[in-house]
PDB file of C-alpha atoms in Angstrom:
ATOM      1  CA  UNK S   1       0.000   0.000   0.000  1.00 55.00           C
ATOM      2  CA  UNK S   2       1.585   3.526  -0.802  1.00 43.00           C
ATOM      3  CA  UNK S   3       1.540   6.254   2.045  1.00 42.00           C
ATOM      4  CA  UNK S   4       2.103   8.779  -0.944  1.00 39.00           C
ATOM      5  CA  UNK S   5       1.555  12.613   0.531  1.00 34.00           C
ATOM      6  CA  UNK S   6      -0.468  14.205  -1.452  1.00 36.00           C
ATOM      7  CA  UNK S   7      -4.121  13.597  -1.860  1.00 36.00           C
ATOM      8  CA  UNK S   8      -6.601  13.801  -5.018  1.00 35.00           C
ATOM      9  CA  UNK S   9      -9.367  14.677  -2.286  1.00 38.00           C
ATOM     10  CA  UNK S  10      -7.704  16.766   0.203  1.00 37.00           C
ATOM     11  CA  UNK S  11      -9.924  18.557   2.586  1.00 45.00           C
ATOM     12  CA  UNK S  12     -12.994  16.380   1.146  1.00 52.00           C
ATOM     13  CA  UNK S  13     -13.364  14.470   4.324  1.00 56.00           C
ATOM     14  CA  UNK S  14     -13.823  17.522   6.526  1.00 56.00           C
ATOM     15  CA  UNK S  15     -16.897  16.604   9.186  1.00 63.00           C
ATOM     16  CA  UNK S  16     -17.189  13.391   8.328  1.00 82.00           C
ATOM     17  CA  UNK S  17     -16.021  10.708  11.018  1.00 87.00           C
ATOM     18  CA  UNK S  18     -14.746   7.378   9.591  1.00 92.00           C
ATOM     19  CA  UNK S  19     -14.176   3.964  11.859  1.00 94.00           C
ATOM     20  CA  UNK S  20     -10.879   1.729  10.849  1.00 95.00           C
ATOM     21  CA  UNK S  21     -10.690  -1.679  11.604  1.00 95.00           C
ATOM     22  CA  UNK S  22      -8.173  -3.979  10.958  1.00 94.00           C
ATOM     23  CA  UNK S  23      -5.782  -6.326  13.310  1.00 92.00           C
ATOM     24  CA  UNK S  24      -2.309  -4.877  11.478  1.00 91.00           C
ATOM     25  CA  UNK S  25      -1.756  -2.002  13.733  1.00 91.00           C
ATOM     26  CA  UNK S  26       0.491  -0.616  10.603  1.00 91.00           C
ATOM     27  CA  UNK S  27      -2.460  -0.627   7.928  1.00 90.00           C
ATOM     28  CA  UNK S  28      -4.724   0.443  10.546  1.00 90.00           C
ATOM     29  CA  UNK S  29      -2.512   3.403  11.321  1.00 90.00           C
ATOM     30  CA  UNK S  30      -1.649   4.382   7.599  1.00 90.00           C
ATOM     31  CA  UNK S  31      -5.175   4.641   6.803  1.00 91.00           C
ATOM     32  CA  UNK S  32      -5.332   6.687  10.310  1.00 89.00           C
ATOM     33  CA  UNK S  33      -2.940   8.755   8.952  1.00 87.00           C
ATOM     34  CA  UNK S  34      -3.370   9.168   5.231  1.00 88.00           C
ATOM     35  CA  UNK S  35      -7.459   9.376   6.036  1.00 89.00           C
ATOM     36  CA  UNK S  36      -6.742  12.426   8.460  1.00 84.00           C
ATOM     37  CA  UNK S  37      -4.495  14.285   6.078  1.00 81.00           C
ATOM     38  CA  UNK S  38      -7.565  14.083   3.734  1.00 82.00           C
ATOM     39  CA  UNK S  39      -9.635  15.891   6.061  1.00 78.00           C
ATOM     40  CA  UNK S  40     -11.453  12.693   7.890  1.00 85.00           C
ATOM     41  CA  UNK S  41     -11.835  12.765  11.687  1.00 84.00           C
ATOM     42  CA  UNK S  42     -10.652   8.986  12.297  1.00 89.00           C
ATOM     43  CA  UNK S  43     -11.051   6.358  14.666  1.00 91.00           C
ATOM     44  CA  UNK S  44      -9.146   3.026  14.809  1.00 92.00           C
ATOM     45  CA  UNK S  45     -10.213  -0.378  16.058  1.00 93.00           C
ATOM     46  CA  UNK S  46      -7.842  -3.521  16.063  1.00 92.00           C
ATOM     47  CA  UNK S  47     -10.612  -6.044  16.296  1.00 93.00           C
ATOM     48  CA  UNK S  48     -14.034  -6.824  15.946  1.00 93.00           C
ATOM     49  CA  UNK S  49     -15.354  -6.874  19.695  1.00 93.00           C
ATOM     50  CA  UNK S  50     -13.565  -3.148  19.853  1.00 93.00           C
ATOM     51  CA  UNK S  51     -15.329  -1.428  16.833  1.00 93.00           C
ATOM     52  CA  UNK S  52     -18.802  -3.273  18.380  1.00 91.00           C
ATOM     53  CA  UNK S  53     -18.421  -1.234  21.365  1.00 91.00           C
ATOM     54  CA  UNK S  54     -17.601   2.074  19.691  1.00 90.00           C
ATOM     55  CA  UNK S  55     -20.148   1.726  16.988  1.00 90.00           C
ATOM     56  CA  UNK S  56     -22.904   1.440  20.008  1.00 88.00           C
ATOM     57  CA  UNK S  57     -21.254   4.858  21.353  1.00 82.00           C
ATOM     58  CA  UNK S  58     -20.682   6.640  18.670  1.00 83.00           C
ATOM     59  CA  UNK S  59     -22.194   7.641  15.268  1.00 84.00           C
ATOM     60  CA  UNK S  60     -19.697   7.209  12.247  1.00 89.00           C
ATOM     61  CA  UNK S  61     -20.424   7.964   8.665  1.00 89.00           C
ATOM     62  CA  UNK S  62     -18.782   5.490   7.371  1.00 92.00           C
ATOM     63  CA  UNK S  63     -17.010   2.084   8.410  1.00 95.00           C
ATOM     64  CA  UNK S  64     -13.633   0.621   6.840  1.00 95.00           C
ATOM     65  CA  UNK S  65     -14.039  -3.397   7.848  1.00 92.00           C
ATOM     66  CA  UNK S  66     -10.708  -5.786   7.343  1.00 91.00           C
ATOM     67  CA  UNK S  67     -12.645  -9.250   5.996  1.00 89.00           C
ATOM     68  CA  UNK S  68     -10.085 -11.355   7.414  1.00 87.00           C
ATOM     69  CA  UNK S  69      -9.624 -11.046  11.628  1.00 89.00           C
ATOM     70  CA  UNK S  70      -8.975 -13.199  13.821  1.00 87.00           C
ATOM     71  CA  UNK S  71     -12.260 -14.035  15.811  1.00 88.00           C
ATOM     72  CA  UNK S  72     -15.564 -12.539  14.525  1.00 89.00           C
ATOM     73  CA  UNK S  73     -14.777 -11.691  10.533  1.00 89.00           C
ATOM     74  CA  UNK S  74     -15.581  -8.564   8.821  1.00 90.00           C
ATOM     75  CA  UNK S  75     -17.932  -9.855   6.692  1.00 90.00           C
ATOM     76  CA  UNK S  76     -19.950 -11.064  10.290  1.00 92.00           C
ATOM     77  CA  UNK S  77     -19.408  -7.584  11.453  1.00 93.00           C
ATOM     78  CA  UNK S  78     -21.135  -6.202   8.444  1.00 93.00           C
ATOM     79  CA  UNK S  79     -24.193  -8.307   9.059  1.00 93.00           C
ATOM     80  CA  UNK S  80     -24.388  -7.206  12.390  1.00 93.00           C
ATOM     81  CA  UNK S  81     -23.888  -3.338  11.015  1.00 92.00           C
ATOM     82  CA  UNK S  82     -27.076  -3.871   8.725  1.00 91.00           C
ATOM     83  CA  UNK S  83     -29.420  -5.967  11.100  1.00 91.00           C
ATOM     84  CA  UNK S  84     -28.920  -3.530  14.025  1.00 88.00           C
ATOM     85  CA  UNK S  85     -31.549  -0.471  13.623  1.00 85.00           C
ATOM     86  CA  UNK S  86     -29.547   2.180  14.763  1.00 83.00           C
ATOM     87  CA  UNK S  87     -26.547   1.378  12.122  1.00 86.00           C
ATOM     88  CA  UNK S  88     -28.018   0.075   9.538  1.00 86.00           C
ATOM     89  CA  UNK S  89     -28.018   2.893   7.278  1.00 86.00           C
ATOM     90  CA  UNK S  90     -24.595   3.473   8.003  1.00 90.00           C
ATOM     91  CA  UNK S  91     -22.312   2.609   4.915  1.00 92.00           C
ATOM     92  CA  UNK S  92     -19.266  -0.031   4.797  1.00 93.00           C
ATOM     93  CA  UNK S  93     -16.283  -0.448   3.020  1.00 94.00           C
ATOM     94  CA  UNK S  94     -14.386  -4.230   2.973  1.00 92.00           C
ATOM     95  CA  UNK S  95     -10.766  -4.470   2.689  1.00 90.00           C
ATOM     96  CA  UNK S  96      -9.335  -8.060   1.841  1.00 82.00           C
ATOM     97  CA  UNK S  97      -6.615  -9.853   0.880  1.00 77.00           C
ATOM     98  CA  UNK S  98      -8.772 -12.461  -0.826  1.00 68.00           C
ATOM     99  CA  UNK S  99      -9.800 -11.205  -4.845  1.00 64.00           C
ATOM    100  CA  UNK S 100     -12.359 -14.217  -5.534  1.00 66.00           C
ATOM    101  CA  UNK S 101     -15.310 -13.162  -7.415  1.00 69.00           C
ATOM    102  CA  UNK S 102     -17.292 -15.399  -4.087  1.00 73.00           C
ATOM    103  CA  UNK S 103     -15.803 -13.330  -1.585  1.00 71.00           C
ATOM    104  CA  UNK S 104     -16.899 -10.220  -3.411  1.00 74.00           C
ATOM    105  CA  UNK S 105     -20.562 -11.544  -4.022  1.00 81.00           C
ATOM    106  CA  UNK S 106     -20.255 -12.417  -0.141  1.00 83.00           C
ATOM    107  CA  UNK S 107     -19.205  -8.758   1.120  1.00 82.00           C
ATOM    108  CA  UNK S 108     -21.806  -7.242  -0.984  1.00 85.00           C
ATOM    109  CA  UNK S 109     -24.790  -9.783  -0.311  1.00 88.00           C
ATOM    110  CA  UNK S 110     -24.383  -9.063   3.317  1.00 88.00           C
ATOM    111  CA  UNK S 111     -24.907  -5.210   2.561  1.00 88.00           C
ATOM    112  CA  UNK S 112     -21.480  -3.795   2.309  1.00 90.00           C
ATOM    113  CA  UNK S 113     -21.213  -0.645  -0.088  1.00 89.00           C
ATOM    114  CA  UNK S 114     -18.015  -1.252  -1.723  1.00 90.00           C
ATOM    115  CA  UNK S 115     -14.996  -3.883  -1.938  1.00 88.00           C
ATOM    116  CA  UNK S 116     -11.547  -3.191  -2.016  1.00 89.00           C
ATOM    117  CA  UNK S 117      -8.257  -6.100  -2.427  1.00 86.00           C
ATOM    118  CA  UNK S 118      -5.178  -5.739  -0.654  1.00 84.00           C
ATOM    119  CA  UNK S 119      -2.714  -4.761  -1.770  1.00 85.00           C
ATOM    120  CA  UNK S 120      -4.511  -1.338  -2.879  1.00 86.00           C
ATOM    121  CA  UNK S 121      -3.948   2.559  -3.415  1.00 89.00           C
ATOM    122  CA  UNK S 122      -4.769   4.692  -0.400  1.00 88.00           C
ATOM    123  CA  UNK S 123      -6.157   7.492  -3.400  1.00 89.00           C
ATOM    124  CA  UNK S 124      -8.382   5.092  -4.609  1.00 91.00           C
ATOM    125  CA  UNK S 125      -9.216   4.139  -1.547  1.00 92.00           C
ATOM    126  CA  UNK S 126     -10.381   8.037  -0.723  1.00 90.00           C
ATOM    127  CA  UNK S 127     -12.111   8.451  -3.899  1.00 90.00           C
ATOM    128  CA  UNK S 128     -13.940   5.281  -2.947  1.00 91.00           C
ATOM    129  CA  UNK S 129     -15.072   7.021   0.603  1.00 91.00           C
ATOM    130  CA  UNK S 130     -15.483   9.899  -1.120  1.00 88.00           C
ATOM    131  CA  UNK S 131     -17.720   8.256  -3.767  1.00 89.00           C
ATOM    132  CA  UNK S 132     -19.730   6.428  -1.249  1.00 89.00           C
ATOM    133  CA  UNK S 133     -20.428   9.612   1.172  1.00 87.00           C
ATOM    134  CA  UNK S 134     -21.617  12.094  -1.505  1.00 84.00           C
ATOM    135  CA  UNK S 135     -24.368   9.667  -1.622  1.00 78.00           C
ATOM    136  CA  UNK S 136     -25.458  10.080   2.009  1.00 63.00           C
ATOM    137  CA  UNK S 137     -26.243  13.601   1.940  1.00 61.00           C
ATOM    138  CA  UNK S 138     -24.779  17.079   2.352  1.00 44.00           C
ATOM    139  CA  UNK S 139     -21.719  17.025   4.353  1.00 51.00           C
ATOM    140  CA  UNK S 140     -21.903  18.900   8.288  1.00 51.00           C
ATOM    141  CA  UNK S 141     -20.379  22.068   8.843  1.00 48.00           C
ATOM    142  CA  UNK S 142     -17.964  22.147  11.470  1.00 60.00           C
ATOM    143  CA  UNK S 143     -18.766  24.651  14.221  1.00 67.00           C
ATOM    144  CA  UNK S 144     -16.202  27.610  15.081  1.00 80.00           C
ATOM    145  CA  UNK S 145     -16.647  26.996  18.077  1.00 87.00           C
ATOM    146  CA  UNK S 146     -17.890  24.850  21.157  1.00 89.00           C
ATOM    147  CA  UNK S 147     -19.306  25.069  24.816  1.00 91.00           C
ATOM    148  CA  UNK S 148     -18.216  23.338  28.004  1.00 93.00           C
ATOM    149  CA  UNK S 149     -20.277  24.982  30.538  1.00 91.00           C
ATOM    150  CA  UNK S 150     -19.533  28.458  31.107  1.00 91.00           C
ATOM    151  CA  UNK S 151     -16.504  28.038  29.229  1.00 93.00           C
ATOM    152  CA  UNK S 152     -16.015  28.266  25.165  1.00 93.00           C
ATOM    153  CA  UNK S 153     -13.406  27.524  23.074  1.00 94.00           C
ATOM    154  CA  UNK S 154     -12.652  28.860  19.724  1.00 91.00           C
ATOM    155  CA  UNK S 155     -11.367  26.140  17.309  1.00 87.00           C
ATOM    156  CA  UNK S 156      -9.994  28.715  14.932  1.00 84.00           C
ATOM    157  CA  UNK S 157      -8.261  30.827  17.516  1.00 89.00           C
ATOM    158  CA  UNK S 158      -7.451  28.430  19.935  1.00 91.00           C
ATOM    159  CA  UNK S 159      -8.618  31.095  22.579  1.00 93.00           C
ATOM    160  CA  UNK S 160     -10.460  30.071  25.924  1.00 94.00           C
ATOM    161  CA  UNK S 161     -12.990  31.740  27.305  1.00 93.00           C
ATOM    162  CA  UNK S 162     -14.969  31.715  31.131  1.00 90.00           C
ATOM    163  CA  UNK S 163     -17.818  33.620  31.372  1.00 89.00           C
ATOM    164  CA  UNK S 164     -16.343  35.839  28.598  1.00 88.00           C
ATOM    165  CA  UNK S 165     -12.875  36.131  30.333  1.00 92.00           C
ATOM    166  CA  UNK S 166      -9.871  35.064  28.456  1.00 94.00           C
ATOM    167  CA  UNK S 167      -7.824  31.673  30.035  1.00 93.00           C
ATOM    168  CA  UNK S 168      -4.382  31.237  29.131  1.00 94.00           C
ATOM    169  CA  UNK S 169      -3.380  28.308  27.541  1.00 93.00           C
ATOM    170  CA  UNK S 170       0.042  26.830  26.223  1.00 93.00           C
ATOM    171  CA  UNK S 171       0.229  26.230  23.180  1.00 91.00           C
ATOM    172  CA  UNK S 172       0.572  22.394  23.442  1.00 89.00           C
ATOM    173  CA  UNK S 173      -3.103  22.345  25.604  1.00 92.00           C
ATOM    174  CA  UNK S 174      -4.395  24.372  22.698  1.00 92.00           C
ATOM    175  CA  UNK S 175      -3.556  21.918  20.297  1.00 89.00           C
ATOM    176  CA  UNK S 176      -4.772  19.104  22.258  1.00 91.00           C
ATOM    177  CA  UNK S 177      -8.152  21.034  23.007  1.00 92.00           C
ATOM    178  CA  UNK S 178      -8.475  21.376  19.569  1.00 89.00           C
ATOM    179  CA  UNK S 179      -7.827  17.838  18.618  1.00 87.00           C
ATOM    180  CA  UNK S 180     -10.187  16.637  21.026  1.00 89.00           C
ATOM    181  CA  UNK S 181     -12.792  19.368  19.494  1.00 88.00           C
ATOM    182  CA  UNK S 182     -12.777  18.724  16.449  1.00 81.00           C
ATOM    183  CA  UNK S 183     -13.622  14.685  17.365  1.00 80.00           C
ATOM    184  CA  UNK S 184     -16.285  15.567  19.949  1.00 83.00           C
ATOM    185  CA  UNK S 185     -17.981  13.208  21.601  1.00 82.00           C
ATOM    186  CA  UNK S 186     -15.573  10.444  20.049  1.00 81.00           C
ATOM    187  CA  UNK S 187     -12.733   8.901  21.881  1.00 83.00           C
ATOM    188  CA  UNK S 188      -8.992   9.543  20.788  1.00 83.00           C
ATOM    189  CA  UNK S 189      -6.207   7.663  21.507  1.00 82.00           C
ATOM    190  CA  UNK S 190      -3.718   8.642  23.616  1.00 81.00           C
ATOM    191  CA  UNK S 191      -0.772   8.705  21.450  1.00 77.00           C
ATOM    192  CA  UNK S 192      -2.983  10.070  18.319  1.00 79.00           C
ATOM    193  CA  UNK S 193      -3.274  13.490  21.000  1.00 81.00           C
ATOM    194  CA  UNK S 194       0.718  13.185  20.950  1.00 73.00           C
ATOM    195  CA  UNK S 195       2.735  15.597  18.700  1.00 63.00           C
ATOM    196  CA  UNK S 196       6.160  14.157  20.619  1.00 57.00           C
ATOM    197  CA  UNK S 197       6.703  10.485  19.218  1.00 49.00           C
ATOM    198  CA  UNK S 198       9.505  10.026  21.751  1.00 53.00           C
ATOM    199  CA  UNK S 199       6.594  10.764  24.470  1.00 60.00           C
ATOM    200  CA  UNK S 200       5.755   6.369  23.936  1.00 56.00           C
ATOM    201  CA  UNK S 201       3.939   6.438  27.069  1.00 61.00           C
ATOM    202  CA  UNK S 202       1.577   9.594  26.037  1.00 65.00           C
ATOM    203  CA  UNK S 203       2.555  10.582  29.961  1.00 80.00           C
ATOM    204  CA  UNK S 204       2.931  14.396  28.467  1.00 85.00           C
ATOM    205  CA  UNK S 205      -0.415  14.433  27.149  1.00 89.00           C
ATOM    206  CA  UNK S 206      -1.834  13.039  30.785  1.00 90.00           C
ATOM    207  CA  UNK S 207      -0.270  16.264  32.288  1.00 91.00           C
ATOM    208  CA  UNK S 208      -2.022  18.330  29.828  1.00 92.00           C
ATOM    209  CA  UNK S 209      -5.462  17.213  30.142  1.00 94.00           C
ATOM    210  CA  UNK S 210      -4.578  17.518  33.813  1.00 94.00           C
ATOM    211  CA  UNK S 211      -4.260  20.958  33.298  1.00 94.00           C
ATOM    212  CA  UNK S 212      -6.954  21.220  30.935  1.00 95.00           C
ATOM    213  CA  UNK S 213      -9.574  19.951  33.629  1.00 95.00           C
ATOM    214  CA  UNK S 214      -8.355  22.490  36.229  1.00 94.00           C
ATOM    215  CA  UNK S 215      -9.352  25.418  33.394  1.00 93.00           C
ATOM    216  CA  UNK S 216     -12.345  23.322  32.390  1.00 93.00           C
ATOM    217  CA  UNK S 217     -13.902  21.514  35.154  1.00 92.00           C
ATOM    218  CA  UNK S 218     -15.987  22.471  38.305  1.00 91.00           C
ATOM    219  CA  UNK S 219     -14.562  19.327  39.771  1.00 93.00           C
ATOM    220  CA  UNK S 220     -11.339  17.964  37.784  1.00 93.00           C
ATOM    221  CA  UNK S 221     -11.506  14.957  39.954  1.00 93.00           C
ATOM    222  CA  UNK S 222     -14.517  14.220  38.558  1.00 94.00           C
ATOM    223  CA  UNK S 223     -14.783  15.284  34.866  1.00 94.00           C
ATOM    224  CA  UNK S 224     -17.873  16.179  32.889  1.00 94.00           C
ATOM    225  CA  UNK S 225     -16.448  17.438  30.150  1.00 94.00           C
ATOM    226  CA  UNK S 226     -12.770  16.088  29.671  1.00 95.00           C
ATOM    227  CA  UNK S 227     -13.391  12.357  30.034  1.00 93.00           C
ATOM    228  CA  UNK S 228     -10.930   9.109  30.459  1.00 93.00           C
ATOM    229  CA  UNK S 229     -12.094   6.460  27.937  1.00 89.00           C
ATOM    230  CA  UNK S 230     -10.291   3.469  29.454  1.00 86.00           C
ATOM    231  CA  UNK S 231      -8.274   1.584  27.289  1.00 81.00           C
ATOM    232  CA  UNK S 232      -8.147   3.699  24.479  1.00 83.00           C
ATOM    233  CA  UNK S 233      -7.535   7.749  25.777  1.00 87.00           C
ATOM    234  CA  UNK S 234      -9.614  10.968  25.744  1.00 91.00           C
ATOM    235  CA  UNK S 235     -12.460  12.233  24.651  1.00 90.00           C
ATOM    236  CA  UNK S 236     -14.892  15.904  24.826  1.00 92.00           C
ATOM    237  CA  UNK S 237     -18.079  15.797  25.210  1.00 90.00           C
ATOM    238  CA  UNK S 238     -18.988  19.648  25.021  1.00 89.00           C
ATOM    239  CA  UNK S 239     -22.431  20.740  25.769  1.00 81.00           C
TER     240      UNK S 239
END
């Protein structure tokens, strides 16, 4: 799979939220990557029983399955997706190693949208997404900013505000704020809030969402706002 730069889509992703899952953490986290650069908000999932739980969080507009995982399958996963009311709309993408005209007619017969082989183009790939998301309707406009209580924070500025009273921030809890704000209500990993890739343990980015709470929280202890999403990182849930 190529990890070329540049995109024939860029910025065409921009409000829409796409789920990744596949049990090679470095496809998964190519597509992560290449998908966000194209202007995707992107959350990853190494297994079956993982992107389950998310999907029953969280509402994606669109879903990237691997077909072959160990455990539950992604063709399985798909006909859970479209026998489940509250997802069955949503669309799905298969990714396989397997070409065979059956495996095809199996993906599609259980509702996916589209069928890609490994090894495959990440471009096509995005035109593909692309494709199949122009179909669902008019894409949402991302909001300038967002509310946590009496406090707002504006995504374009990176300036916080308290009952109209500027907050100081670094520059580093900026960019995390913003990160976080511009996947709200969705959970992001800990190391995908981490500009530092010698910072392995994402321990820097614990001491800024420490901070963050104390500017953000009536009760940091207790977060409303800034919340721990064990096992995977952070996530905002403005008002």
């Amino acid at each position: 799979m190529s990890s070329s730069r540049s995109g024939p889509v860029a910025g065409a992703g921009v409000g829409r939220h796409l789920l990744i899952v596949d049990d090679d953490d470095r496809i998964r986290e190519l597509l992560k990557e290449y998908l966000a650069r194209e202007g995707y908000r992107v959350t990853g999932a190494a297994h079956a029983a993982a992107a389950r739980r998310l999907m029953e969080l969280i509402e994606f507009d669109l879903v990237v399955l691997d077909v072959m995982m160990p455990g539950e399958s992604g063709l399985e996963l798909t006909s859970w997706v479209r026998n489940k009311a509250q997802l069955s709309k949503t669309p799905v993408l298969l990714l396989t190693a397997r070409g065979e005209a059956s495996d095809r007619i199996d993906g599609l017969s259980r509702g996916a949208d589209d069928y890609m082989s490994k090894p495959f183009d990440p471009k096509e790939l995005a035109l593909r997404i692309d494709a199949i998301l122009r179909r669902t309707g008019v894409k949402p406009i991302m909001p300038r900013e967002i509310r946590l209580g009496t406090a707002m924070f504006d995504l374009e500025r990176l300036e916080l505000t308290r009952d109209g009273a500027p907050m100081r921030l670094t520059e580093a809890e900026a960019q995390l704020l913003k990160t976080l704000a511009l996947h709200a209500h969705a959970p992001v990993e800990r190391m995908d809030l981490s500009p530092d890739t010698a910072d392995i343990t994402g321990r820097a980015v614990d001491v800024q969402v420490t901070r963050l709470r104390r500017k953000l929280e009536a009760d940091p202890k207790n977060p409303r706002y800034l919340q721990t999403v064990r096992g995977i990182g952070y996530m905002l849930a403005p008002d």
